Amino acid sequence: MADHQRVLMLRLAGPLQSWGDQSRFNRRETRPEPTKSGILGLLAAAQGRRREDPPGELLDLALGVRVDQAGTLLRDYHTVSDYRGRPLPQAAVSAKGVQKPTSPAKYTHVTQRYYLQDAVFVVGISGPPALVDTLTAALRRPAFPLALGRRSCPPTQPLILGTHDGGLNEALGEQPWQAGHAARREFQRRHGRPPRIDLPATVETPDGDDVINDVPLSFSLRDRRFTSRRVAHSWVSAPTGFSDPGAPTDASHDPFALLGW
């Protein structure tokens, strides 16, 4: 990669997110923060790449994730059956490529899917300026719908926070805190209005002390393959965005003021 890098800053927030890496079949788990496979999948969708297309130059991008609001874990319990009353198929297929029925016959599948609810992440995507600018334009006018790990999890706006010329750690430290209003009110009640807040971050780096197996070599449903990357876990100090750190935390509120009463 070129020495000069540009960082695309994204805000990933929505009612639900799900960042699975290799979970399949009846139990679909989520990691506590976005995976590289999920982020590259979002970028590939914006560009109009199909599942069978190789990730290409997207694999050269470095990823940094800051947890602005961790959210909570949600378990969604499903039962699946055939409305015609037929036995459900199994994963194995016949010589003609047709799924075999379950034996003994099984009429109901139980599936469990896990989501993060009310989570907010700031993600930095570092790469060559030309590629980052191309991805930024694609995200503004995506070819396919964007999702936070799973199709049922659309992102809320704003998605794009801007770009930064420099390193991932610096970019994550300069971006103001993106937590929701309720989380900010609770923080203010407990801690007042400090100018900065320490937030956990995971940054991709060749000398990282942890290994994550979430780099997608193929998005194809018939040939899902991953490799690993090294990351470093740390804390970054970010601006809270409070307009006046010295202001009192229990300012009075008059609900009738707008009515002139």
Short mmCIF file of N, CA and C in Angstrom, two decimals, residues 73-238:
data_model
loop_
_atom_site.label_atom_id
_atom_site.label_comp_id
_atom_site.label_asym_id
_atom_site.label_seq_id
_atom_site.Cartn_x
_atom_site.Cartn_y
_atom_site.Cartn_z
N LEU A 73 -27.39 -7.43 24.01
CA LEU A 73 -27.58 -8.61 23.18
C LEU A 73 -29.05 -9.01 23.15
N LEU A 74 -29.55 -9.30 21.97
CA LEU A 74 -30.94 -9.73 21.78
C LEU A 74 -30.94 -11.11 21.13
N ARG A 75 -31.69 -12.04 21.72
CA ARG A 75 -31.85 -13.38 21.13
C ARG A 75 -33.22 -13.47 20.48
N ASP A 76 -33.24 -13.79 19.20
CA ASP A 76 -34.49 -13.92 18.45
C ASP A 76 -34.74 -15.41 18.20
N TYR A 77 -35.82 -15.92 18.76
CA TYR A 77 -36.14 -17.36 18.71
C TYR A 77 -37.12 -17.60 17.56
N HIS A 78 -36.77 -18.54 16.66
CA HIS A 78 -37.60 -18.86 15.51
C HIS A 78 -37.96 -20.34 15.50
N THR A 79 -39.14 -20.65 14.97
CA THR A 79 -39.45 -22.01 14.54
C THR A 79 -39.82 -21.95 13.07
N VAL A 80 -39.33 -22.91 12.29
CA VAL A 80 -39.53 -22.94 10.84
C VAL A 80 -40.20 -24.24 10.46
N SER A 81 -41.26 -24.14 9.64
CA SER A 81 -41.95 -25.33 9.15
C SER A 81 -42.48 -25.07 7.75
N ASP A 82 -42.83 -26.13 7.05
CA ASP A 82 -43.37 -26.03 5.69
C ASP A 82 -44.89 -25.86 5.78
N TYR A 83 -45.42 -24.81 5.16
CA TYR A 83 -46.85 -24.53 5.28
C TYR A 83 -47.70 -25.63 4.65
N ARG A 84 -47.10 -26.48 3.80
CA ARG A 84 -47.84 -27.57 3.17
C ARG A 84 -47.86 -28.82 4.05
N GLY A 85 -47.18 -28.76 5.21
CA GLY A 85 -47.16 -29.90 6.10
C GLY A 85 -46.17 -30.97 5.72
N ARG A 86 -45.25 -30.67 4.83
CA ARG A 86 -44.26 -31.64 4.37
C ARG A 86 -43.06 -31.67 5.31
N PRO A 87 -42.32 -32.79 5.33
CA PRO A 87 -41.09 -32.83 6.13
C PRO A 87 -40.08 -31.80 5.62
N LEU A 88 -39.33 -31.24 6.52
CA LEU A 88 -38.33 -30.26 6.13
C LEU A 88 -37.14 -30.94 5.46
N PRO A 89 -36.48 -30.25 4.53
CA PRO A 89 -35.29 -30.83 3.89
C PRO A 89 -34.09 -30.75 4.82
N GLN A 90 -33.11 -31.60 4.57
CA GLN A 90 -31.85 -31.56 5.29
C GLN A 90 -30.79 -30.86 4.45
N ALA A 91 -29.61 -30.68 5.02
CA ALA A 91 -28.56 -29.97 4.30
C ALA A 91 -28.02 -30.79 3.13
N ALA A 92 -28.03 -32.13 3.24
CA ALA A 92 -27.48 -32.98 2.19
C ALA A 92 -28.37 -32.93 0.94
N VAL A 93 -27.75 -33.12 -0.22
CA VAL A 93 -28.47 -33.10 -1.49
C VAL A 93 -28.28 -34.43 -2.20
N SER A 94 -29.19 -34.71 -3.11
CA SER A 94 -29.12 -35.93 -3.91
C SER A 94 -28.13 -35.73 -5.05
N ALA A 95 -27.97 -36.79 -5.87
CA ALA A 95 -27.06 -36.71 -7.02
C ALA A 95 -27.53 -35.67 -8.03
N LYS A 96 -28.81 -35.34 -8.00
CA LYS A 96 -29.36 -34.33 -8.91
C LYS A 96 -29.31 -32.92 -8.31
N GLY A 97 -28.73 -32.79 -7.11
CA GLY A 97 -28.62 -31.48 -6.49
C GLY A 97 -29.85 -31.04 -5.74
N VAL A 98 -30.79 -31.97 -5.48
CA VAL A 98 -32.02 -31.66 -4.76
C VAL A 98 -31.85 -32.04 -3.30
N GLN A 99 -32.28 -31.14 -2.39
CA GLN A 99 -32.17 -31.44 -0.97
C GLN A 99 -33.00 -32.65 -0.58
N LYS A 100 -32.41 -33.51 0.23
CA LYS A 100 -33.10 -34.70 0.70
C LYS A 100 -34.02 -34.35 1.87
N PRO A 101 -35.13 -35.06 2.04
CA PRO A 101 -35.97 -34.81 3.22
C PRO A 101 -35.29 -35.36 4.47
N THR A 102 -35.64 -34.82 5.60
CA THR A 102 -35.09 -35.30 6.87
C THR A 102 -35.57 -36.72 7.14
N SER A 103 -34.70 -37.51 7.74
CA SER A 103 -35.04 -38.90 8.06
C SER A 103 -34.43 -39.24 9.42
N PRO A 104 -35.30 -39.55 10.43
CA PRO A 104 -36.76 -39.54 10.37
C PRO A 104 -37.31 -38.13 10.10
N ALA A 105 -38.51 -38.11 9.60
CA ALA A 105 -39.11 -36.84 9.17
C ALA A 105 -39.14 -35.83 10.32
N LYS A 106 -38.71 -34.62 9.99
CA LYS A 106 -38.73 -33.53 10.96
C LYS A 106 -39.56 -32.39 10.37
N TYR A 107 -40.54 -31.93 11.14
CA TYR A 107 -41.48 -30.96 10.62
C TYR A 107 -41.24 -29.54 11.14
N THR A 108 -40.36 -29.41 12.13
CA THR A 108 -40.09 -28.08 12.69
C THR A 108 -38.60 -27.93 12.99
N HIS A 109 -38.03 -26.83 12.55
CA HIS A 109 -36.66 -26.47 12.90
C HIS A 109 -36.71 -25.33 13.92
N VAL A 110 -35.86 -25.40 14.91
CA VAL A 110 -35.69 -24.30 15.86
C VAL A 110 -34.41 -23.56 15.50
N THR A 111 -34.51 -22.26 15.31
CA THR A 111 -33.33 -21.45 15.00
C THR A 111 -33.24 -20.32 16.01
N GLN A 112 -32.01 -19.93 16.32
CA GLN A 112 -31.77 -18.82 17.23
C GLN A 112 -30.82 -17.84 16.55
N ARG A 113 -31.22 -16.58 16.53
CA ARG A 113 -30.41 -15.55 15.90
C ARG A 113 -30.16 -14.43 16.92
N TYR A 114 -28.94 -13.99 16.96
CA TYR A 114 -28.52 -13.01 17.96
C TYR A 114 -28.21 -11.67 17.29
N TYR A 115 -28.59 -10.60 17.95
CA TYR A 115 -28.39 -9.24 17.45
C TYR A 115 -27.84 -8.35 18.56
N LEU A 116 -27.21 -7.27 18.15
CA LEU A 116 -26.90 -6.16 19.05
C LEU A 116 -27.98 -5.11 18.85
N GLN A 117 -28.61 -4.68 19.94
CA GLN A 117 -29.64 -3.64 19.82
C GLN A 117 -29.13 -2.33 20.41
N ASP A 118 -29.43 -1.24 19.71
CA ASP A 118 -29.08 0.12 20.13
C ASP A 118 -27.58 0.31 20.30
N ALA A 119 -26.78 -0.31 19.45
CA ALA A 119 -25.33 -0.13 19.48
C ALA A 119 -24.91 0.96 18.50
N VAL A 120 -23.81 1.63 18.81
CA VAL A 120 -23.26 2.67 17.92
C VAL A 120 -21.75 2.47 17.84
N PHE A 121 -21.24 2.38 16.62
CA PHE A 121 -19.80 2.22 16.40
C PHE A 121 -19.31 3.30 15.45
N VAL A 122 -18.09 3.76 15.69
CA VAL A 122 -17.39 4.60 14.73
C VAL A 122 -16.31 3.72 14.09
N VAL A 123 -16.34 3.62 12.77
CA VAL A 123 -15.43 2.75 12.03
C VAL A 123 -14.57 3.59 11.10
N GLY A 124 -13.26 3.37 11.17
CA GLY A 124 -12.33 4.00 10.26
C GLY A 124 -11.83 2.98 9.26
N ILE A 125 -11.86 3.33 7.98
CA ILE A 125 -11.42 2.44 6.90
C ILE A 125 -10.27 3.13 6.20
N SER A 126 -9.06 2.60 6.34
CA SER A 126 -7.85 3.24 5.86
C SER A 126 -7.36 2.58 4.58
N GLY A 127 -7.01 3.42 3.60
CA GLY A 127 -6.51 2.90 2.34
C GLY A 127 -6.00 4.02 1.45
N PRO A 128 -5.59 3.70 0.23
CA PRO A 128 -5.13 4.72 -0.72
C PRO A 128 -6.22 5.76 -0.96
N PRO A 129 -5.86 7.04 -1.06
CA PRO A 129 -6.88 8.09 -1.23
C PRO A 129 -7.84 7.85 -2.40
N ALA A 130 -7.33 7.38 -3.53
CA ALA A 130 -8.21 7.17 -4.68
C ALA A 130 -9.27 6.12 -4.38
N LEU A 131 -8.87 5.03 -3.73
CA LEU A 131 -9.83 3.98 -3.39
C LEU A 131 -10.82 4.47 -2.35
N VAL A 132 -10.34 5.18 -1.33
CA VAL A 132 -11.23 5.68 -0.28
C VAL A 132 -12.25 6.67 -0.87
N ASP A 133 -11.82 7.53 -1.78
CA ASP A 133 -12.75 8.48 -2.40
C ASP A 133 -13.79 7.75 -3.24
N THR A 134 -13.37 6.68 -3.93
CA THR A 134 -14.32 5.89 -4.72
C THR A 134 -15.36 5.23 -3.82
N LEU A 135 -14.91 4.70 -2.69
CA LEU A 135 -15.84 4.06 -1.75
C LEU A 135 -16.79 5.08 -1.13
N THR A 136 -16.29 6.26 -0.82
CA THR A 136 -17.15 7.31 -0.26
C THR A 136 -18.27 7.67 -1.23
N ALA A 137 -17.92 7.83 -2.51
CA ALA A 137 -18.93 8.14 -3.52
C ALA A 137 -19.94 7.00 -3.66
N ALA A 138 -19.46 5.75 -3.57
CA ALA A 138 -20.37 4.61 -3.69
C ALA A 138 -21.33 4.55 -2.51
N LEU A 139 -20.86 4.87 -1.31
CA LEU A 139 -21.74 4.84 -0.14
C LEU A 139 -22.80 5.93 -0.20
N ARG A 140 -22.49 7.01 -0.88
CA ARG A 140 -23.50 8.08 -1.02
C ARG A 140 -24.60 7.69 -2.01
N ARG A 141 -24.27 6.84 -2.97
CA ARG A 141 -25.25 6.36 -3.94
C ARG A 141 -25.06 4.84 -4.12
N PRO A 142 -25.44 4.05 -3.12
CA PRO A 142 -25.14 2.61 -3.16
C PRO A 142 -25.92 1.88 -4.25
N ALA A 143 -25.26 0.90 -4.86
CA ALA A 143 -25.90 0.09 -5.90
C ALA A 143 -26.90 -0.89 -5.30
N PHE A 144 -26.57 -1.47 -4.14
CA PHE A 144 -27.45 -2.39 -3.45
C PHE A 144 -27.75 -1.84 -2.05
N PRO A 145 -28.85 -2.27 -1.43
CA PRO A 145 -29.15 -1.81 -0.07
C PRO A 145 -28.03 -2.17 0.90
N LEU A 146 -27.76 -1.26 1.83
CA LEU A 146 -26.70 -1.45 2.81
C LEU A 146 -27.28 -2.07 4.09
N ALA A 147 -26.47 -2.85 4.77
CA ALA A 147 -26.93 -3.53 5.98
C ALA A 147 -25.80 -3.61 7.00
N LEU A 148 -26.19 -3.65 8.25
CA LEU A 148 -25.23 -3.76 9.35
C LEU A 148 -25.05 -5.24 9.71
N GLY A 149 -24.42 -5.96 8.80
CA GLY A 149 -24.11 -7.36 9.02
C GLY A 149 -25.14 -8.33 8.49
N ARG A 150 -26.42 -7.95 8.50
CA ARG A 150 -27.48 -8.83 8.03
C ARG A 150 -28.52 -7.98 7.31
N ARG A 151 -29.17 -8.53 6.31
CA ARG A 151 -30.08 -7.75 5.47
C ARG A 151 -31.20 -7.08 6.25
N SER A 152 -31.60 -7.69 7.34
CA SER A 152 -32.70 -7.14 8.14
C SER A 152 -32.26 -6.00 9.05
N CYS A 153 -31.00 -5.55 8.92
CA CYS A 153 -30.45 -4.53 9.82
C CYS A 153 -29.96 -3.32 9.02
N PRO A 154 -30.85 -2.45 8.55
CA PRO A 154 -30.40 -1.27 7.81
C PRO A 154 -29.78 -0.24 8.73
N PRO A 155 -28.82 0.54 8.23
CA PRO A 155 -28.21 1.58 9.06
C PRO A 155 -29.06 2.84 9.10
N THR A 156 -28.94 3.58 10.20
CA THR A 156 -29.56 4.89 10.28
C THR A 156 -28.56 5.95 9.82
N GLN A 157 -29.06 7.13 9.56
CA GLN A 157 -28.21 8.23 9.11
C GLN A 157 -27.81 9.10 10.30
N PRO A 158 -26.66 9.79 10.23
CA PRO A 158 -25.72 9.78 9.11
C PRO A 158 -24.84 8.55 9.13
N LEU A 159 -24.52 8.03 7.94
CA LEU A 159 -23.61 6.90 7.83
C LEU A 159 -22.18 7.38 7.65
N ILE A 160 -21.98 8.37 6.79
CA ILE A 160 -20.64 8.89 6.50
C ILE A 160 -20.35 10.09 7.40
N LEU A 161 -19.25 10.01 8.12
CA LEU A 161 -18.84 11.12 8.99
C LEU A 161 -17.78 12.01 8.35
N GLY A 162 -17.19 11.55 7.26
CA GLY A 162 -16.16 12.33 6.58
C GLY A 162 -14.90 11.50 6.36
N THR A 163 -13.85 12.16 5.89
CA THR A 163 -12.56 11.50 5.67
C THR A 163 -11.47 12.23 6.43
N HIS A 164 -10.38 11.50 6.67
CA HIS A 164 -9.27 12.02 7.46
C HIS A 164 -7.98 11.56 6.82
N ASP A 165 -7.05 12.48 6.59
CA ASP A 165 -5.75 12.14 6.05
C ASP A 165 -4.78 11.89 7.21
N GLY A 166 -4.43 10.64 7.42
CA GLY A 166 -3.55 10.29 8.53
C GLY A 166 -3.80 8.86 8.97
N GLY A 167 -3.43 8.55 10.22
CA GLY A 167 -3.54 7.20 10.74
C GLY A 167 -4.89 6.91 11.36
N LEU A 168 -5.15 5.62 11.58
CA LEU A 168 -6.43 5.18 12.14
C LEU A 168 -6.61 5.66 13.57
N ASN A 169 -5.58 5.52 14.41
CA ASN A 169 -5.70 5.94 15.81
C ASN A 169 -6.00 7.43 15.92
N GLU A 170 -5.31 8.23 15.12
CA GLU A 170 -5.55 9.67 15.15
C GLU A 170 -6.97 9.99 14.70
N ALA A 171 -7.44 9.32 13.64
CA ALA A 171 -8.78 9.57 13.13
C ALA A 171 -9.84 9.19 14.16
N LEU A 172 -9.66 8.05 14.84
CA LEU A 172 -10.63 7.63 15.84
C LEU A 172 -10.64 8.56 17.04
N GLY A 173 -9.49 9.18 17.35
CA GLY A 173 -9.42 10.10 18.48
C GLY A 173 -9.98 11.47 18.20
N GLU A 174 -10.06 11.85 16.93
CA GLU A 174 -10.56 13.19 16.59
C GLU A 174 -12.07 13.21 16.36
N GLN A 175 -12.67 12.06 16.07
CA GLN A 175 -14.10 12.04 15.78
C GLN A 175 -14.92 12.16 17.06
N PRO A 176 -15.83 13.13 17.15
CA PRO A 176 -16.64 13.30 18.36
C PRO A 176 -17.46 12.05 18.68
N TRP A 177 -17.76 11.89 19.96
CA TRP A 177 -18.55 10.78 20.49
C TRP A 177 -19.91 10.74 19.81
N GLN A 178 -20.32 9.55 19.35
CA GLN A 178 -21.55 9.40 18.57
C GLN A 178 -22.68 8.67 19.30
N ALA A 179 -22.57 8.51 20.59
CA ALA A 179 -23.62 7.79 21.34
C ALA A 179 -24.96 8.51 21.21
N GLY A 180 -26.04 7.76 21.43
CA GLY A 180 -27.39 8.32 21.33
C GLY A 180 -27.72 9.26 22.49
N HIS A 181 -28.85 9.93 22.36
CA HIS A 181 -29.23 10.95 23.34
C HIS A 181 -29.42 10.35 24.73
N ALA A 182 -30.05 9.17 24.82
CA ALA A 182 -30.28 8.56 26.14
C ALA A 182 -28.97 8.22 26.82
N ALA A 183 -28.02 7.66 26.06
CA ALA A 183 -26.73 7.30 26.64
C ALA A 183 -25.95 8.55 27.06
N ARG A 184 -26.06 9.61 26.30
CA ARG A 184 -25.37 10.85 26.64
C ARG A 184 -25.97 11.49 27.89
N ARG A 185 -27.30 11.42 28.02
CA ARG A 185 -27.94 11.98 29.22
C ARG A 185 -27.52 11.20 30.46
N GLU A 186 -27.46 9.87 30.35
CA GLU A 186 -27.07 9.05 31.49
C GLU A 186 -25.60 9.31 31.86
N PHE A 187 -24.75 9.45 30.85
CA PHE A 187 -23.35 9.76 31.12
C PHE A 187 -23.22 11.13 31.80
N GLN A 188 -23.99 12.09 31.33
CA GLN A 188 -23.95 13.43 31.91
C GLN A 188 -24.43 13.41 33.36
N ARG A 189 -25.45 12.60 33.64
CA ARG A 189 -25.96 12.51 35.02
C ARG A 189 -24.89 11.94 35.95
N ARG A 190 -24.12 10.98 35.46
CA ARG A 190 -23.13 10.33 36.30
C ARG A 190 -21.80 11.08 36.38
N HIS A 191 -21.41 11.70 35.27
CA HIS A 191 -20.05 12.24 35.18
C HIS A 191 -19.98 13.73 34.86
N GLY A 192 -21.12 14.40 34.72
CA GLY A 192 -21.07 15.80 34.35
C GLY A 192 -20.84 15.98 32.86
N ARG A 193 -20.12 17.05 32.47
CA ARG A 193 -19.91 17.37 31.07
C ARG A 193 -18.42 17.52 30.75
N PRO A 194 -17.64 16.46 30.88
CA PRO A 194 -16.21 16.56 30.56
C PRO A 194 -15.99 16.77 29.06
N PRO A 195 -14.88 17.36 28.68
CA PRO A 195 -14.63 17.61 27.25
C PRO A 195 -14.28 16.36 26.46
N ARG A 196 -13.78 15.30 27.12
CA ARG A 196 -13.37 14.10 26.41
C ARG A 196 -13.82 12.85 27.16
N ILE A 197 -13.87 11.73 26.42
CA ILE A 197 -14.28 10.46 26.99
C ILE A 197 -13.36 9.36 26.43
N ASP A 198 -13.00 8.40 27.28
CA ASP A 198 -12.18 7.27 26.83
C ASP A 198 -13.09 6.15 26.33
N LEU A 199 -12.81 5.69 25.10
CA LEU A 199 -13.64 4.67 24.46
C LEU A 199 -12.78 3.51 23.98
N PRO A 200 -13.27 2.27 24.08
CA PRO A 200 -12.49 1.11 23.61
C PRO A 200 -12.41 1.10 22.08
N ALA A 201 -11.25 0.68 21.57
CA ALA A 201 -11.04 0.64 20.12
C ALA A 201 -10.24 -0.60 19.76
N THR A 202 -10.51 -1.12 18.58
CA THR A 202 -9.76 -2.24 18.01
C THR A 202 -9.25 -1.80 16.65
N VAL A 203 -7.92 -1.80 16.49
CA VAL A 203 -7.31 -1.27 15.27
C VAL A 203 -6.46 -2.35 14.62
N GLU A 204 -6.65 -2.52 13.32
CA GLU A 204 -5.87 -3.49 12.55
C GLU A 204 -4.45 -2.98 12.37
N THR A 205 -3.47 -3.80 12.74
CA THR A 205 -2.07 -3.42 12.63
C THR A 205 -1.21 -4.67 12.54
N PRO A 206 -0.16 -4.66 11.72
CA PRO A 206 0.67 -5.88 11.55
C PRO A 206 1.30 -6.39 12.84
N ASP A 207 1.55 -5.49 13.80
CA ASP A 207 2.19 -5.92 15.05
C ASP A 207 1.18 -6.05 16.20
N GLY A 208 -0.09 -6.25 15.87
CA GLY A 208 -1.10 -6.41 16.90
C GLY A 208 -0.91 -7.68 17.70
N ASP A 209 -1.39 -7.67 18.95
CA ASP A 209 -1.19 -8.81 19.84
C ASP A 209 -2.37 -9.77 19.86
N ASP A 210 -3.36 -9.58 19.00
CA ASP A 210 -4.51 -10.47 18.92
C ASP A 210 -4.76 -10.83 17.45
N VAL A 211 -5.35 -11.98 17.22
CA VAL A 211 -5.63 -12.47 15.87
C VAL A 211 -7.12 -12.71 15.72
N ILE A 212 -7.72 -12.18 14.65
CA ILE A 212 -9.14 -12.37 14.37
C ILE A 212 -9.28 -13.00 12.99
N ASN A 213 -10.08 -14.03 12.88
CA ASN A 213 -10.26 -14.74 11.61
C ASN A 213 -11.54 -14.25 10.93
N ASP A 214 -11.50 -13.03 10.37
CA ASP A 214 -12.71 -12.46 9.78
C ASP A 214 -12.44 -11.73 8.47
N VAL A 215 -11.34 -12.07 7.79
CA VAL A 215 -11.03 -11.43 6.50
C VAL A 215 -11.60 -12.31 5.39
N PRO A 216 -12.57 -11.81 4.61
CA PRO A 216 -13.24 -12.67 3.62
C PRO A 216 -12.42 -12.82 2.34
N LEU A 217 -12.06 -14.05 2.02
CA LEU A 217 -11.41 -14.31 0.74
C LEU A 217 -12.44 -14.54 -0.36
N SER A 218 -13.65 -14.92 0.05
CA SER A 218 -14.74 -15.13 -0.90
C SER A 218 -16.06 -14.89 -0.19
N PHE A 219 -16.99 -14.16 -0.87
CA PHE A 219 -18.33 -13.95 -0.33
C PHE A 219 -19.33 -14.97 -0.87
N SER A 220 -18.92 -15.82 -1.80
CA SER A 220 -19.83 -16.76 -2.43
C SER A 220 -20.43 -17.70 -1.41
N LEU A 221 -21.74 -17.93 -1.50
CA LEU A 221 -22.41 -18.84 -0.56
C LEU A 221 -21.91 -20.26 -0.72
N ARG A 222 -21.39 -20.60 -1.89
CA ARG A 222 -20.88 -21.95 -2.13
C ARG A 222 -19.42 -22.10 -1.73
N ASP A 223 -18.75 -20.99 -1.46
CA ASP A 223 -17.31 -21.06 -1.19
C ASP A 223 -16.90 -19.96 -0.21
N ARG A 224 -17.50 -19.98 0.98
CA ARG A 224 -17.16 -18.99 2.00
C ARG A 224 -15.80 -19.33 2.59
N ARG A 225 -14.85 -18.41 2.46
CA ARG A 225 -13.51 -18.64 2.99
C ARG A 225 -13.01 -17.39 3.69
N PHE A 226 -12.28 -17.60 4.80
CA PHE A 226 -11.76 -16.49 5.59
C PHE A 226 -10.27 -16.70 5.87
N THR A 227 -9.59 -15.62 6.12
CA THR A 227 -8.24 -15.69 6.66
C THR A 227 -8.17 -14.73 7.84
N SER A 228 -7.03 -14.67 8.49
CA SER A 228 -6.91 -13.92 9.74
C SER A 228 -6.17 -12.60 9.54
N ARG A 229 -6.27 -11.75 10.53
CA ARG A 229 -5.55 -10.48 10.58
C ARG A 229 -5.15 -10.22 12.03
N ARG A 230 -4.17 -9.34 12.21
CA ARG A 230 -3.72 -8.98 13.55
C ARG A 230 -4.31 -7.63 13.94
N VAL A 231 -4.73 -7.53 15.19
CA VAL A 231 -5.33 -6.30 15.69
C VAL A 231 -4.76 -5.97 17.06
N ALA A 232 -4.89 -4.71 17.44
CA ALA A 232 -4.50 -4.24 18.77
C ALA A 232 -5.71 -3.62 19.44
N HIS A 233 -5.94 -3.98 20.70
CA HIS A 233 -7.05 -3.42 21.49
C HIS A 233 -6.49 -2.32 22.40
N SER A 234 -7.16 -1.20 22.44
CA SER A 234 -6.69 -0.08 23.25
C SER A 234 -7.86 0.83 23.58
N TRP A 235 -7.53 1.99 24.12
CA TRP A 235 -8.52 3.03 24.42
C TRP A 235 -8.12 4.29 23.67
N VAL A 236 -9.11 5.02 23.19
CA VAL A 236 -8.84 6.31 22.56
C VAL A 236 -9.65 7.38 23.29
N SER A 237 -9.09 8.55 23.37
CA SER A 237 -9.76 9.69 23.99
C SER A 237 -10.43 10.50 22.90
N ALA A 238 -11.75 10.64 22.98
CA ALA A 238 -12.52 11.33 21.95
C ALA A 238 -13.28 12.51 22.54
#
